[in-house]
Each structure stands twice: as C-alpha cells, then as structure tokens.
PDB file of C-alpha atoms in Angstrom:
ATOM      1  CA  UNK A   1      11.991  -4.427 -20.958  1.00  0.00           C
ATOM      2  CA  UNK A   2      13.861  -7.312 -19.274  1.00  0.00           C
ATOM      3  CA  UNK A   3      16.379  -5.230 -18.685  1.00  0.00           C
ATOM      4  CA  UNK A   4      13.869  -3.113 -16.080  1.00  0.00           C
ATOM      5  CA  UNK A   5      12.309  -6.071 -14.814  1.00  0.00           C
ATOM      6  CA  UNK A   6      15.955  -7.816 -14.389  1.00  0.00           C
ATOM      7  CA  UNK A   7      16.841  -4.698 -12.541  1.00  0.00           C
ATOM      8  CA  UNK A   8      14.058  -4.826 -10.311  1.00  0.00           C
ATOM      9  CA  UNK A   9      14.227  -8.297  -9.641  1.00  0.00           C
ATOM     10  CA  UNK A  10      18.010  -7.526  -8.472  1.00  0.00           C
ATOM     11  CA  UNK A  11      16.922  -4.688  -6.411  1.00  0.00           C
ATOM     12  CA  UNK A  12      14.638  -6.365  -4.152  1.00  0.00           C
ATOM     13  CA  UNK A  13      17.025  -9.136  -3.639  1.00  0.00           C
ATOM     14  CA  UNK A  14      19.432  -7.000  -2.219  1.00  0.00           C
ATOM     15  CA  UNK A  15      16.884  -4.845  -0.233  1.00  0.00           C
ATOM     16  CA  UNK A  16      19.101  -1.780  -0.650  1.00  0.00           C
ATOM     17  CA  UNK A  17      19.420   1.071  -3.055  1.00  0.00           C
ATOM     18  CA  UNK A  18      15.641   0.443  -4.299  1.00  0.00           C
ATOM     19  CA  UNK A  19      15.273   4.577  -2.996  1.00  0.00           C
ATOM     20  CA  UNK A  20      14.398   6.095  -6.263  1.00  0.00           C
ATOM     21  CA  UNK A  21      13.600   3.002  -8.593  1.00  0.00           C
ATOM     22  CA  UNK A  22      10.458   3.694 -10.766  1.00  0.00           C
ATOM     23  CA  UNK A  23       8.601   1.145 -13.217  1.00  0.00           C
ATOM     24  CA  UNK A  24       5.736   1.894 -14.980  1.00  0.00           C
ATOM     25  CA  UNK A  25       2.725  -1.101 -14.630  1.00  0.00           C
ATOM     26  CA  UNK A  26      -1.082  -1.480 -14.351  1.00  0.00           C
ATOM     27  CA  UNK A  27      -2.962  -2.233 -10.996  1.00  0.00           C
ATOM     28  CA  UNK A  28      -4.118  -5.055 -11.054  1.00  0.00           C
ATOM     29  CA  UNK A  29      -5.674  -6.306  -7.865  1.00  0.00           C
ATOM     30  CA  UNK A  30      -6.246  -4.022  -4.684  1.00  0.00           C
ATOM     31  CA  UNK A  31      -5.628  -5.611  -1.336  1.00  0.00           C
ATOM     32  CA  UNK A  32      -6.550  -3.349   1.076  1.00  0.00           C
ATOM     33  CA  UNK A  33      -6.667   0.373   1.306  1.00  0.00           C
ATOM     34  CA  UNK A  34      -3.228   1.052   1.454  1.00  0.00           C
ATOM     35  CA  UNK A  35      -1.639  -2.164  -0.831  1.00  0.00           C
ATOM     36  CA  UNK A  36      -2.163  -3.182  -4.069  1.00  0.00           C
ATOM     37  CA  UNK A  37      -0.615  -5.559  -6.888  1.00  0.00           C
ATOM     38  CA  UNK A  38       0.891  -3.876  -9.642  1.00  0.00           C
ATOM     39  CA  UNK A  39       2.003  -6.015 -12.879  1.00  0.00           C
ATOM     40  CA  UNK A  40       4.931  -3.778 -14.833  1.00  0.00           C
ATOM     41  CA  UNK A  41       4.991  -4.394 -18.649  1.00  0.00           C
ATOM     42  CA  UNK A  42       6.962  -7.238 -18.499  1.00  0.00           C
ATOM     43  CA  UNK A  43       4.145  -9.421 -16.780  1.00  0.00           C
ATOM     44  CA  UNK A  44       5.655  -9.471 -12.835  1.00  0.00           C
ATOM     45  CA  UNK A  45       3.920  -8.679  -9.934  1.00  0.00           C
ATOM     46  CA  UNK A  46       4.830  -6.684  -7.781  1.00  0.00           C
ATOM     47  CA  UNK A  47       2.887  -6.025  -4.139  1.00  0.00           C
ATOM     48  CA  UNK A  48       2.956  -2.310  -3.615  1.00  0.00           C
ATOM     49  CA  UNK A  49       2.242  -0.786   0.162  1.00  0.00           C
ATOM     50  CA  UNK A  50       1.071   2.734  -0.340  1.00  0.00           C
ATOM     51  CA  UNK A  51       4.243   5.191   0.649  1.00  0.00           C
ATOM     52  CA  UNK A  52       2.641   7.964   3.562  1.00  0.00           C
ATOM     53  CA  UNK A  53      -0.729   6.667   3.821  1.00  0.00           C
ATOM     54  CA  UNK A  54      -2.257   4.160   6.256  1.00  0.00           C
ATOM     55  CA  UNK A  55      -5.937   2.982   5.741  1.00  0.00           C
ATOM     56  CA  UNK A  56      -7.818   0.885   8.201  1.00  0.00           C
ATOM     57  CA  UNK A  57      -7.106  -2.478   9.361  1.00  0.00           C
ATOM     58  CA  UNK A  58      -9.525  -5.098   7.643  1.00  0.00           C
ATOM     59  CA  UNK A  59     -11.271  -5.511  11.301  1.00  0.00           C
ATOM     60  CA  UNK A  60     -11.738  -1.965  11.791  1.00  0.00           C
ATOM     61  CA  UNK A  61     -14.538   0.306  10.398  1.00  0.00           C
ATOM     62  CA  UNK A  62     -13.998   1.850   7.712  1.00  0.00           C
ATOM     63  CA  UNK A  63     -11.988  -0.885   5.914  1.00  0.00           C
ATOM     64  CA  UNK A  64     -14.838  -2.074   3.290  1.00  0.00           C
ATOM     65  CA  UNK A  65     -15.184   1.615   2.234  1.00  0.00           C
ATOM     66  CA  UNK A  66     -11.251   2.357   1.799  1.00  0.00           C
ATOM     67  CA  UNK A  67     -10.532  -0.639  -0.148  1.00  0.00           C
ATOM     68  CA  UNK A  68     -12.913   0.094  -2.386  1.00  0.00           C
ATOM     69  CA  UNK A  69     -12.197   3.769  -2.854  1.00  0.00           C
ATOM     70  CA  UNK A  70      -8.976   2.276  -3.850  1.00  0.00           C
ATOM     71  CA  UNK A  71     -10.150  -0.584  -5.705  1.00  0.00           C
ATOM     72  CA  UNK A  72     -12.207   2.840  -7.865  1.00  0.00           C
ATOM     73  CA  UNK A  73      -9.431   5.155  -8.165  1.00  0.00           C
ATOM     74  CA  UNK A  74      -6.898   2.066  -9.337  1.00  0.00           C
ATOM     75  CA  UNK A  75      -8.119  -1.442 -10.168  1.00  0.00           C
ATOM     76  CA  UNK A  76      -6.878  -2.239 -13.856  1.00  0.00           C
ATOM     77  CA  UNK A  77      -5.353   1.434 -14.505  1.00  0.00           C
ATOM     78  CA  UNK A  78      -1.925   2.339 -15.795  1.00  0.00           C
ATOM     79  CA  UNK A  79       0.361   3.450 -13.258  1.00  0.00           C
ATOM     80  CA  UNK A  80       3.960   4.903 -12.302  1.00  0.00           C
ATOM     81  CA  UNK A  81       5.152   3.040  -9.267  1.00  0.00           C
ATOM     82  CA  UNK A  82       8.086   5.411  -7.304  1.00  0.00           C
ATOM     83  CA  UNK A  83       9.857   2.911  -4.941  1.00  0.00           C
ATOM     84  CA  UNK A  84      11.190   4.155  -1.579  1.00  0.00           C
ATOM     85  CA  UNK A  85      12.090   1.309   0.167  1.00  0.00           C
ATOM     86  CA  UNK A  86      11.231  -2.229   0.652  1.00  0.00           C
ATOM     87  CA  UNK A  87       9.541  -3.879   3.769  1.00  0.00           C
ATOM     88  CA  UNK A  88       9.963  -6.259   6.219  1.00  0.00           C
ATOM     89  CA  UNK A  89       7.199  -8.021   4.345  1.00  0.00           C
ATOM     90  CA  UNK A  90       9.476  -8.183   1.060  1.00  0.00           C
ATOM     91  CA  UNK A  91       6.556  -5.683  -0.200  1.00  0.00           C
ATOM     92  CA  UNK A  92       7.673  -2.374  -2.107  1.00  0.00           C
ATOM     93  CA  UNK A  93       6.969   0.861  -0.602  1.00  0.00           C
ATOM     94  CA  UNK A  94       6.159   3.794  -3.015  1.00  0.00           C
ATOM     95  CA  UNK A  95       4.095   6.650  -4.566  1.00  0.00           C
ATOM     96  CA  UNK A  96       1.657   4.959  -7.093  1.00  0.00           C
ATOM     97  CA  UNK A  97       0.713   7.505  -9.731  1.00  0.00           C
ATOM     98  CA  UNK A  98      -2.342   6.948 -11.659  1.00  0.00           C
ATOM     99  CA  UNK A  99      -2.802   9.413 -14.449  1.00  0.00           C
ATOM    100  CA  UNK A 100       0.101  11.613 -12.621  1.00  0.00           C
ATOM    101  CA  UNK A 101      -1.551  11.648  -9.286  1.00  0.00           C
ATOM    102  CA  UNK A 102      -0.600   9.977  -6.417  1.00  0.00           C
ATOM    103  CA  UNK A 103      -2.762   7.432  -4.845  1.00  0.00           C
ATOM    104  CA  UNK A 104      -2.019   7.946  -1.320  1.00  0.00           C
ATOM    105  CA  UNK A 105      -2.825  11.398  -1.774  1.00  0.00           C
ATOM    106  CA  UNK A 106      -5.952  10.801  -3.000  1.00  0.00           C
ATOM    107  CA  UNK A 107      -6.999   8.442   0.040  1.00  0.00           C
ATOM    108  CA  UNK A 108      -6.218  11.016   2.492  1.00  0.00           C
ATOM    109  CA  UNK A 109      -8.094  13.990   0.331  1.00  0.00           C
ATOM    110  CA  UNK A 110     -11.022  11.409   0.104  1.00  0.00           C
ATOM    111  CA  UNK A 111     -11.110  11.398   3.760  1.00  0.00           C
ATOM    112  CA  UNK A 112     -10.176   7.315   3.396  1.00  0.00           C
ATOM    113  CA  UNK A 113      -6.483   6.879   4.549  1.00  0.00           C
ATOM    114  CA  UNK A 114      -4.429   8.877   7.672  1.00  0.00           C
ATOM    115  CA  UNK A 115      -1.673  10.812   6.265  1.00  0.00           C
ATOM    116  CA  UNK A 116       1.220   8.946   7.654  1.00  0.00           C
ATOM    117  CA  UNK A 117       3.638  11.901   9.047  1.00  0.00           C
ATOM    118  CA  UNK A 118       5.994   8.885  11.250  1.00  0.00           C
ATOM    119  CA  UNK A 119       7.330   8.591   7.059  1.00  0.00           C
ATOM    120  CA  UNK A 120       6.455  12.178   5.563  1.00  0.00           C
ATOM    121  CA  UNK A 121       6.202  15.376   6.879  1.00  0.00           C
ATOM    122  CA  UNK A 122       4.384  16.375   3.330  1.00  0.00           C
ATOM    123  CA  UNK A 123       2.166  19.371   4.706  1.00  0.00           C
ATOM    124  CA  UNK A 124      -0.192  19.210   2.040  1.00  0.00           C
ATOM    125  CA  UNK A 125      -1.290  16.034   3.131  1.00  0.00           C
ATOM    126  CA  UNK A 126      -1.632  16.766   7.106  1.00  0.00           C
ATOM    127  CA  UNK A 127      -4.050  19.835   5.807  1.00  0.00           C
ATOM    128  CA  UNK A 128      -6.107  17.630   3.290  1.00  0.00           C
ATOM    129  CA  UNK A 129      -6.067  14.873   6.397  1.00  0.00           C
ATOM    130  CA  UNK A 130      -7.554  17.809   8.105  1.00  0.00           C
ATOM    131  CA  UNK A 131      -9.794  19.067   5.874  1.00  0.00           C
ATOM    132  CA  UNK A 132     -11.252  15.743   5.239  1.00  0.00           C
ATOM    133  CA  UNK A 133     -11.708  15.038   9.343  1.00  0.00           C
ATOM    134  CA  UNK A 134     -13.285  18.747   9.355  1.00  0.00           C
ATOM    135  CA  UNK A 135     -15.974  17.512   6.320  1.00  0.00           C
ATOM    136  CA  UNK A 136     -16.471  14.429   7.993  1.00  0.00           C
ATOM    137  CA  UNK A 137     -15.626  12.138   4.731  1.00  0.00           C
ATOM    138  CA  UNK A 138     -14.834   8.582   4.189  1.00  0.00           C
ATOM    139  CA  UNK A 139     -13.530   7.057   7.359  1.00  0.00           C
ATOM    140  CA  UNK A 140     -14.771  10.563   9.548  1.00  0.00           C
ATOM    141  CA  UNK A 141     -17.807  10.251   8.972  1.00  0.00           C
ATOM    142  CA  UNK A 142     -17.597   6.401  11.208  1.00  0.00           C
ATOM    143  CA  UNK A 143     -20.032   6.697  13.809  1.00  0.00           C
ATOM    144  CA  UNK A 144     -18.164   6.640  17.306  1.00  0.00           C
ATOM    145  CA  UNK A 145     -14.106   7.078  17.762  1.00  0.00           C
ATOM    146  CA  UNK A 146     -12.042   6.423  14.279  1.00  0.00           C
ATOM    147  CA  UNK A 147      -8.737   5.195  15.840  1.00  0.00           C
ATOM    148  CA  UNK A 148      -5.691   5.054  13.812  1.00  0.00           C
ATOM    149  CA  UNK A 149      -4.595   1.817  12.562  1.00  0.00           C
ATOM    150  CA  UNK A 150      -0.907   1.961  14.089  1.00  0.00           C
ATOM    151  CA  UNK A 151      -2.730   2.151  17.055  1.00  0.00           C
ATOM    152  CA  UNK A 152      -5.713  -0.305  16.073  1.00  0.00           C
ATOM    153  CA  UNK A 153      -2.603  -2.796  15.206  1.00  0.00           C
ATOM    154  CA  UNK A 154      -0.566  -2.619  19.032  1.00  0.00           C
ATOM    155  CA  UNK A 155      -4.184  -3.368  20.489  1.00  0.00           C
ATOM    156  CA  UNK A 156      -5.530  -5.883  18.135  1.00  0.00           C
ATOM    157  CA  UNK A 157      -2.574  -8.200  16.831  1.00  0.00           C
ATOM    158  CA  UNK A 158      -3.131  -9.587  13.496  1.00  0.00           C
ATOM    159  CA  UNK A 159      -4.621 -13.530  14.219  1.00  0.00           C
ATOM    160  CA  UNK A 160      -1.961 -16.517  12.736  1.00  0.00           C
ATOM    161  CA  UNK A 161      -3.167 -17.633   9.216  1.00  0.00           C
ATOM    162  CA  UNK A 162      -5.162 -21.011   8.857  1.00  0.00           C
ATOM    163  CA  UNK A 163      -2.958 -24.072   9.541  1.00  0.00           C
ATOM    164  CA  UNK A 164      -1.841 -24.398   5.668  1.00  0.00           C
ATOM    165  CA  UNK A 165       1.908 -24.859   5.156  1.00  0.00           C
ATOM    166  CA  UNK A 166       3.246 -22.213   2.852  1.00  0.00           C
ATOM    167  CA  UNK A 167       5.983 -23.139   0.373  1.00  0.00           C
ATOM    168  CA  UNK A 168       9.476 -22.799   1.379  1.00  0.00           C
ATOM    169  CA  UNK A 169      10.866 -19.722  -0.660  1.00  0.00           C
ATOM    170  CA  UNK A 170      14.915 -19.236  -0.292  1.00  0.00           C
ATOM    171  CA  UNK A 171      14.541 -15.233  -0.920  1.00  0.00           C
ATOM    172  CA  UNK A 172      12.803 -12.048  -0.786  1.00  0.00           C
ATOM    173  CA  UNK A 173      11.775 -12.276  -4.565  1.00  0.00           C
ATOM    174  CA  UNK A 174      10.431 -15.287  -5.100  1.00  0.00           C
ATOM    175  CA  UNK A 175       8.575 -14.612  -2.343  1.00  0.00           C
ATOM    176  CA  UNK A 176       7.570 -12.158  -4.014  1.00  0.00           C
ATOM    177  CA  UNK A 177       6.546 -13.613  -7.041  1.00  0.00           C
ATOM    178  CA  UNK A 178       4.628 -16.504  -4.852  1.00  0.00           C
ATOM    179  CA  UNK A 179       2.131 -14.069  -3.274  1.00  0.00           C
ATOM    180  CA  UNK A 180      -0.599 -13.929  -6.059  1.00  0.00           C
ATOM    181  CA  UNK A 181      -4.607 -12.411  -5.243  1.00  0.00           C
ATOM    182  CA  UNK A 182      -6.660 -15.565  -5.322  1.00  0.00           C
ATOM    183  CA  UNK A 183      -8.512 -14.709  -8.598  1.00  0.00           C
TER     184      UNK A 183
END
C-alpha cells in the first residue's frame, strides 16, 4: 500500500509518465462539478479534475445544480481513479469510476457537464451531450443562453483570491498535499 502511494507520490513529482496510473480511493469532498478530492487507501489526497467533462464555472448558472449532481453520484463512495495526465494546477486528470462507471460520463448523460471533445473525441458522449440538450436536462433546461465554460472563462477571468499569503511549497506534491476542503 505504500508502495502505490510512494509511486504516486513520485509520479506527480515528475509530471510525466502519470498516462495510465490507476489507484483505487473514496471521494471524499466534491469541489465543483468537474473536481473532486479523492483519498486512496493509504490516507492521501489527491485533487482529481474530471478527464472529458467540463461543468459550469461557480459564477455561471447551472453551477449549484452540477456540483451537487456530483456531490450525489460521488461524495464518500469507493472509486477507481484512471490518471491521464497532470495539470498546470498540480491537479490529476482522470476517469473516476464509481461502481465501474465513469463520472464524467454520467454528468454529461445527466445533462450537467459539456462533453469536452478539445480532450476526447468519445462519440458516445457528444450523442448523450446531445441527447441531454435535446431533453432539456440539468444545465439545458437554464432559462436564457447556457454558454460553455471555456468560453464563460476567456470572458469572465477568475477574480485573485483574498489577500492571505499561502505557504511556500518547494513542489508539485506537497502542494498537493497542502490543498485540503475546509471541513
């Protein structure tokens, strides 16, 4: 078990060759609709950004009901985490599987994410995408325009934090391991 979480702990250092890397975990604590905090049996957390999937900004409309889709389908279940990549946020990128289905599909069928096609060109998803704008479900059934949130982000920058000095971290990891949920 250290041996995974030594592993992982190595991998995100380096930033490279994390393509392929699973872990198993449980969700505990959703962010947003698109990012949550898994803890893998070994007790680290691990900030997770949902791999093909983008759900709205927290400004935008929409955002209260896709975080808590997510919050439904995921808070405090066990989980498979399938790791892409990692960010320019030192957050990992992957396919979270809860009970062998994959969360970002499950936003888009619910009508609460985009399917994400700049990162995936996973057909299945574009028609459930589709399907759910058709039904007018979770974010389609916003009154007025629903604009996407890569576009929602170019015209509405995110604001700087409060004024409250954040500790000096020398790498990707414990970086990492600093950014807790306030419980």
């Amino acid at each position: 078990m250290r041996i995974i979480t030594l592993t992982l702990a190595l991998l995100l250092a380096a930033s490279t060759a994390v393509e392929g890397f699973e872990f198993a975990g449980t969700v505990t604590w959703v962010y947003d609709g698109d990012t949550v905090q898994v803890t893998d049996t070994g007790g680290n957390q691990f900030k997770v950004r949902l791999w093909a999937c983008d759900a709205p900004e927290f400004t935008q409309a929409g955002a209260e009901g896709a975080t808590g889709h997510l919050t439904e389908q995921a808070q405090g279940k066990e989980c498979v985490v399938k790791v892409h990549k990692c960010d320019r946020y030192s957050r990992l990128v992957g396919d979270v599987l809860v009970d062998h289905r994959s969360l970002c599909e499950e936003m888009i069928v619910s009508g609460w994410a985009w399917h994400y096609s700049y990162f995936s060109n996973n057909e299945t998803w574009t028609q459930a995408e589709t399907k759910a704008r058709e039904a007018k479900i979770g974010i389609w059934s916003e009154a007025g325009e629903v604009i996407a949130p890569w576009t929602w982000r170019r015209t509405h920058p995110r604001q700087p934090k409060d004024k409250v000095e954040e500790p000096k971290l020398k790498n990707s990891v414990e970086k990492k391991y600093a950014e807790k949920p306030a419980e």
